Amino acid sequence: MPDLKRRISVVVLTYNRKVEVCHTLRRMLALPQAIDIIVVDNASTDGTRDLIHSEFPQVRFVCLPRNVGAAARNVGVEMANTPYIAFCDDDSWWAAGSLERAVHILDAHPRVAALCARILLGPQEAEDPVCQVLANSPLPSAGLPGRALLGFIACATVVRRAAYLQAGGYEQRFFVGGEEELLSIDLVSNGWSVVYAPELTIHHYPSPQRDNPGRQKIVLRNTLWVSWLRLPFASALRQTWATCRSARDIRTLAAALLEALRELPWVWRERRVISPQVHQMYRVLRD
């Protein structure tokens, strides 16, 4: 059994959910092996800092001066001293044995950058429907420890720290909502693999406030940004049209388009078109 404290750290992202994050920390600290836990607080105003300092002095804690969304995870990765990082949010925690298995897999497959776990939802522990989608990925997976992916679920993923830092981590402008797509594309573009590993399990109690117009706007905007940041011109046009057609509310779509256009100078400045090989993977998943 590997010495987990030397091999893997857990980065927990939280924002104004002091009750939930304490529940997650109790679960993580109850695991059989001690691990380094880093909590990154996105400028909470509900007393999270004082509660964690009081109840969990063994946890490393950093409170950011402002809410930067998913990019707060980058701070936790920078703080970590281990080759692997397991992410969870204040509403998710890793099942016993999963982190040990993640270390074994990543040690045995040095070109795998990220493992996405099987997700069990709520007290019923029903499998998240996205797991079946991941398990049925049509991408070539020969030689990999699971199905190859071009995406993952942020709160249910173990990453190789070096690969994550090489790719630049999460883009701060994306905030929270579909932020994983750009990072996963960049990991694969750098020659790494992203894999679904159902032998890893994470429990997730998603907030009922997640599916709201504000979040949907961010998801649509980020999808548009990914298209123009990484896809060839014709493919970006096709994906833009598909994204617009997928919108469930015209006002949400209009707001997303406006925000996407507002950052167009940044998009063109940062545009790096993916290779034909990665583009083919992208098209296999969407055509």
Coordinates of C-alpha atoms in Angstrom, one line a residue:
M1 CA 0.0 0.0 0.0
P2 CA 1.5 3.4 -1.0
D3 CA 2.2 6.1 1.6
L4 CA -0.6 8.3 0.5
K5 CA 0.7 11.4 2.2
R6 CA 3.8 11.4 0.0
R7 CA 1.9 10.5 -3.2
I8 CA -1.4 12.3 -3.3
S9 CA -3.0 15.4 -1.9
V10 CA -6.7 16.4 -1.8
V11 CA -7.7 19.9 -2.9
V12 CA -11.2 20.9 -1.7
L13 CA -12.8 23.9 -3.3
T14 CA -15.5 25.8 -1.2
Y15 CA -17.6 28.9 -1.3
N16 CA -20.1 29.8 1.4
R17 CA -21.0 26.3 2.4
K18 CA -19.4 25.9 5.8
V19 CA -21.7 23.1 6.9
E20 CA -21.2 21.1 3.7
V21 CA -17.4 21.6 3.6
C22 CA -17.1 20.4 7.3
H23 CA -19.1 17.3 6.4
T24 CA -16.7 16.6 3.5
L25 CA -13.6 17.2 5.6
R26 CA -14.9 14.7 8.3
R27 CA -15.4 12.1 5.6
M28 CA -11.9 12.7 4.1
L29 CA -10.2 12.7 7.5
A30 CA -11.9 9.4 8.4
L31 CA -10.2 7.6 5.5
P32 CA -7.8 4.8 6.6
Q33 CA -4.6 6.6 5.5
A34 CA -3.7 10.1 6.5
I35 CA -3.5 12.5 3.5
D36 CA -2.6 16.1 3.0
I37 CA -5.8 18.1 2.6
I38 CA -5.8 21.7 1.2
V39 CA -9.0 23.7 1.4
V40 CA -9.2 26.7 -1.0
D41 CA -11.9 29.1 0.0
N42 CA -13.3 31.4 -2.7
A43 CA -13.7 34.4 -0.4
S44 CA -16.6 33.0 1.7
T45 CA -18.5 35.3 3.9
D46 CA -20.3 32.8 6.0
G47 CA -17.6 32.1 8.6
T48 CA -16.0 29.2 6.8
R49 CA -12.5 30.3 7.7
D50 CA -13.1 30.5 11.5
L51 CA -15.0 27.2 11.5
I52 CA -12.3 25.2 9.7
H53 CA -9.5 26.8 11.7
S54 CA -11.3 25.8 14.9
E55 CA -12.5 22.2 14.0
F56 CA -9.8 21.1 11.5
P57 CA -6.4 22.5 12.5
Q58 CA -4.7 19.6 10.7
V59 CA -6.0 20.9 7.3
R60 CA -4.1 23.4 5.2
F61 CA -6.4 26.3 4.5
V62 CA -6.2 29.3 2.2
C63 CA -8.8 32.0 1.8
L64 CA -8.6 33.9 -1.5
P65 CA -9.3 37.7 -1.5
R66 CA -12.1 37.2 -4.1
N67 CA -14.1 34.5 -5.8
V68 CA -12.3 33.3 -8.9
G69 CA -14.4 30.2 -9.4
A70 CA -12.8 27.0 -10.7
A71 CA -9.4 28.6 -11.0
A72 CA -9.1 28.6 -7.2
R73 CA -8.1 24.9 -7.7
N74 CA -4.8 26.2 -9.3
V75 CA -3.8 27.7 -5.9
G76 CA -4.3 24.3 -4.2
V77 CA -2.3 22.5 -6.8
E78 CA 0.6 25.0 -6.5
M79 CA 0.6 24.5 -2.7
A80 CA 0.7 20.7 -3.0
N81 CA 3.9 18.7 -2.6
T82 CA 2.8 15.5 -4.1
P83 CA 2.8 14.2 -7.7
Y84 CA -0.9 13.6 -7.8
I85 CA -3.9 15.7 -6.8
A86 CA -7.4 14.5 -6.1
F87 CA -10.1 17.2 -6.4
C88 CA -13.3 17.4 -4.6
D89 CA -15.7 20.2 -3.8
D90 CA -17.5 21.1 -0.6
D91 CA -20.3 18.7 -1.7
S92 CA -18.3 15.7 -2.6
W93 CA -15.8 13.3 -1.0
W94 CA -13.7 10.2 -2.1
A95 CA -14.7 6.7 -1.1
A96 CA -12.3 4.6 0.9
G97 CA -9.7 2.9 -1.3
S98 CA -10.2 5.1 -4.3
L99 CA -7.1 7.3 -3.7
E100 CA -4.9 4.3 -3.3
R101 CA -6.2 2.9 -6.5
A102 CA -5.6 6.2 -8.3
V103 CA -2.0 6.2 -7.2
H104 CA -1.5 2.7 -8.5
I105 CA -3.0 3.5 -11.9
L106 CA -1.1 6.7 -12.4
D107 CA 2.2 5.1 -11.3
A108 CA 1.6 2.3 -13.9
H109 CA 0.6 4.7 -16.7
P110 CA 3.0 7.6 -16.8
R111 CA 1.3 9.3 -19.8
V112 CA -2.2 9.5 -18.1
A113 CA -2.8 13.0 -16.9
A114 CA -6.3 12.6 -15.3
L115 CA -8.6 9.9 -14.0
C116 CA -12.3 10.7 -13.8
A117 CA -14.1 8.6 -11.1
R118 CA -17.5 7.0 -10.9
I119 CA -19.9 9.4 -9.2
L120 CA -22.6 8.3 -6.8
L121 CA -25.3 10.9 -6.2
G122 CA -26.9 11.8 -2.8
P123 CA -28.0 9.5 0.0
Q124 CA -29.5 7.1 -2.5
E125 CA -26.0 6.6 -4.1
A126 CA -27.5 6.4 -7.6
E127 CA -24.9 6.4 -10.3
D128 CA -24.7 9.8 -12.1
P129 CA -26.0 9.3 -15.6
V130 CA -22.9 10.9 -17.0
C131 CA -20.9 7.8 -15.9
Q132 CA -22.6 5.8 -18.6
V133 CA -21.6 8.4 -21.2
L134 CA -18.0 8.2 -20.0
A135 CA -18.0 4.4 -20.0
N136 CA -19.2 4.4 -23.6
S137 CA -16.6 6.8 -24.9
P138 CA -15.9 5.9 -28.5
L139 CA -12.4 7.3 -28.5
P140 CA -9.5 4.9 -29.1
S141 CA -8.4 3.5 -25.7
A142 CA -5.7 0.8 -26.5
G143 CA -3.1 0.6 -23.8
L144 CA -5.0 2.8 -21.4
P145 CA -6.4 1.8 -18.0
G146 CA -10.0 2.8 -19.0
R147 CA -11.9 4.5 -21.7
A148 CA -10.2 7.6 -23.2
L149 CA -12.0 10.9 -22.7
L150 CA -11.8 14.5 -23.9
G151 CA -13.4 15.8 -20.8
F152 CA -14.0 15.0 -17.1
I153 CA -16.0 16.1 -14.0
A154 CA -14.0 18.6 -12.0
C155 CA -15.1 17.5 -8.6
A156 CA -14.4 13.8 -9.3
T157 CA -11.0 13.8 -10.9
V158 CA -7.4 12.9 -9.9
V159 CA -4.7 14.6 -11.9
R160 CA -1.0 14.4 -12.4
R161 CA 0.3 17.6 -11.0
A162 CA 3.0 18.1 -13.6
A163 CA 0.6 17.7 -16.5
Y164 CA -2.0 20.0 -14.8
L165 CA 0.6 22.8 -14.3
Q166 CA 2.0 22.3 -17.9
A167 CA -1.5 22.9 -19.3
G168 CA -2.0 26.0 -17.1
G169 CA -4.8 24.7 -14.9
Y170 CA -8.2 26.2 -15.1
E171 CA -8.7 29.5 -17.0
Q172 CA -9.9 32.1 -14.5
R173 CA -12.3 33.8 -17.1
F174 CA -14.3 30.6 -17.3
F175 CA -15.4 30.8 -13.6
V176 CA -17.6 27.8 -12.9
G177 CA -19.6 25.9 -15.5
G178 CA -18.1 23.7 -18.2
E179 CA -14.7 24.8 -17.2
E180 CA -13.2 21.3 -17.6
E181 CA -13.4 21.2 -21.4
L182 CA -10.6 23.6 -22.2
L183 CA -8.3 22.0 -19.7
S184 CA -9.0 18.5 -20.9
I185 CA -8.4 19.5 -24.6
D186 CA -5.1 21.2 -23.6
L187 CA -4.0 18.1 -21.6
V188 CA -4.6 15.9 -24.6
S189 CA -3.0 18.4 -27.0
N190 CA 0.1 18.2 -24.8
G191 CA 0.3 14.5 -25.4
W192 CA -1.4 13.2 -22.2
S193 CA -4.4 11.0 -21.9
V194 CA -7.6 11.5 -19.8
V195 CA -9.3 8.3 -18.7
Y196 CA -12.5 7.2 -17.1
A197 CA -11.7 5.0 -14.1
P198 CA -14.9 3.5 -12.6
E199 CA -12.9 1.6 -10.0
L200 CA -12.5 5.0 -8.3
T201 CA -15.6 6.3 -6.5
I202 CA -16.7 9.7 -5.3
H203 CA -19.8 10.6 -3.5
H204 CA -21.5 13.8 -4.6
Y205 CA -24.4 15.7 -3.0
P206 CA -25.0 18.4 -5.7
S207 CA -26.6 21.7 -4.6
P208 CA -30.2 22.2 -5.9
Q209 CA -29.2 25.7 -6.9
R210 CA -26.7 24.5 -9.5
D211 CA -29.2 24.4 -12.5
N212 CA -30.1 28.0 -12.8
P213 CA -30.1 30.6 -15.6
G214 CA -26.9 32.2 -14.4
R215 CA -25.0 28.9 -14.5
Q216 CA -26.5 28.0 -17.9
K217 CA -25.3 31.3 -19.3
I218 CA -21.8 30.6 -18.1
V219 CA -21.9 27.0 -19.6
L220 CA -23.0 28.4 -23.0
R221 CA -20.5 31.2 -22.9
N222 CA -17.6 28.8 -22.0
T223 CA -18.6 26.4 -24.8
L224 CA -18.5 29.2 -27.3
W225 CA -15.1 30.3 -26.0
V226 CA -13.7 26.8 -26.3
S227 CA -14.9 26.6 -29.9
W228 CA -13.0 29.8 -30.8
L229 CA -10.0 29.3 -28.6
R230 CA -9.1 25.8 -30.0
L231 CA -11.1 24.7 -33.0
P232 CA -10.3 25.3 -36.7
F233 CA -12.4 28.0 -38.2
A234 CA -15.1 25.9 -40.0
S235 CA -15.4 23.6 -37.0
A236 CA -15.8 26.6 -34.7
L237 CA -18.6 27.9 -36.8
R238 CA -20.4 24.6 -36.7
Q239 CA -20.0 24.3 -33.0
T240 CA -21.2 27.8 -32.4
W241 CA -24.4 27.1 -34.4
A242 CA -24.8 23.8 -32.5
T243 CA -24.4 25.6 -29.1
C244 CA -26.9 28.2 -30.1
R245 CA -29.4 25.6 -31.1
S246 CA -29.0 23.7 -27.8
A247 CA -29.9 26.7 -25.7
R248 CA -33.2 26.2 -23.8
D249 CA -33.9 29.9 -23.3
I250 CA -33.4 32.7 -25.8
R251 CA -32.6 35.3 -23.1
T252 CA -30.0 33.1 -21.5
L253 CA -28.4 32.5 -24.9
A254 CA -28.4 36.3 -25.7
A255 CA -26.6 37.0 -22.4
A256 CA -24.1 34.3 -23.1
L257 CA -23.4 35.6 -26.6
L258 CA -22.9 39.1 -25.3
E259 CA -20.4 38.0 -22.7
A260 CA -18.6 35.8 -25.2
L261 CA -18.3 38.7 -27.7
R262 CA -17.1 41.1 -25.0
E263 CA -14.0 39.0 -24.5
L264 CA -13.3 38.5 -28.2
P265 CA -9.9 40.3 -28.2
W266 CA -8.7 38.0 -25.5
V267 CA -10.0 34.9 -27.3
W268 CA -8.2 35.8 -30.5
R269 CA -5.0 36.6 -28.6
E270 CA -5.1 33.2 -26.8
R271 CA -6.4 31.2 -29.8
R272 CA -4.3 28.0 -30.4
V273 CA -5.8 25.6 -32.9
I274 CA -5.6 22.0 -31.9
S275 CA -3.9 19.4 -34.0
P276 CA -5.8 17.3 -36.6
Q277 CA -5.5 14.3 -34.3
V278 CA -7.1 16.0 -31.3
H279 CA -9.7 17.6 -33.6
Q280 CA -10.6 14.2 -34.9
M281 CA -11.2 13.1 -31.3
Y282 CA -13.4 16.1 -30.7
R283 CA -15.5 15.4 -33.8
V284 CA -15.9 11.7 -33.0
L285 CA -17.6 12.8 -29.7
R286 CA -19.9 15.4 -31.4
D287 CA -20.7 14.1 -34.9

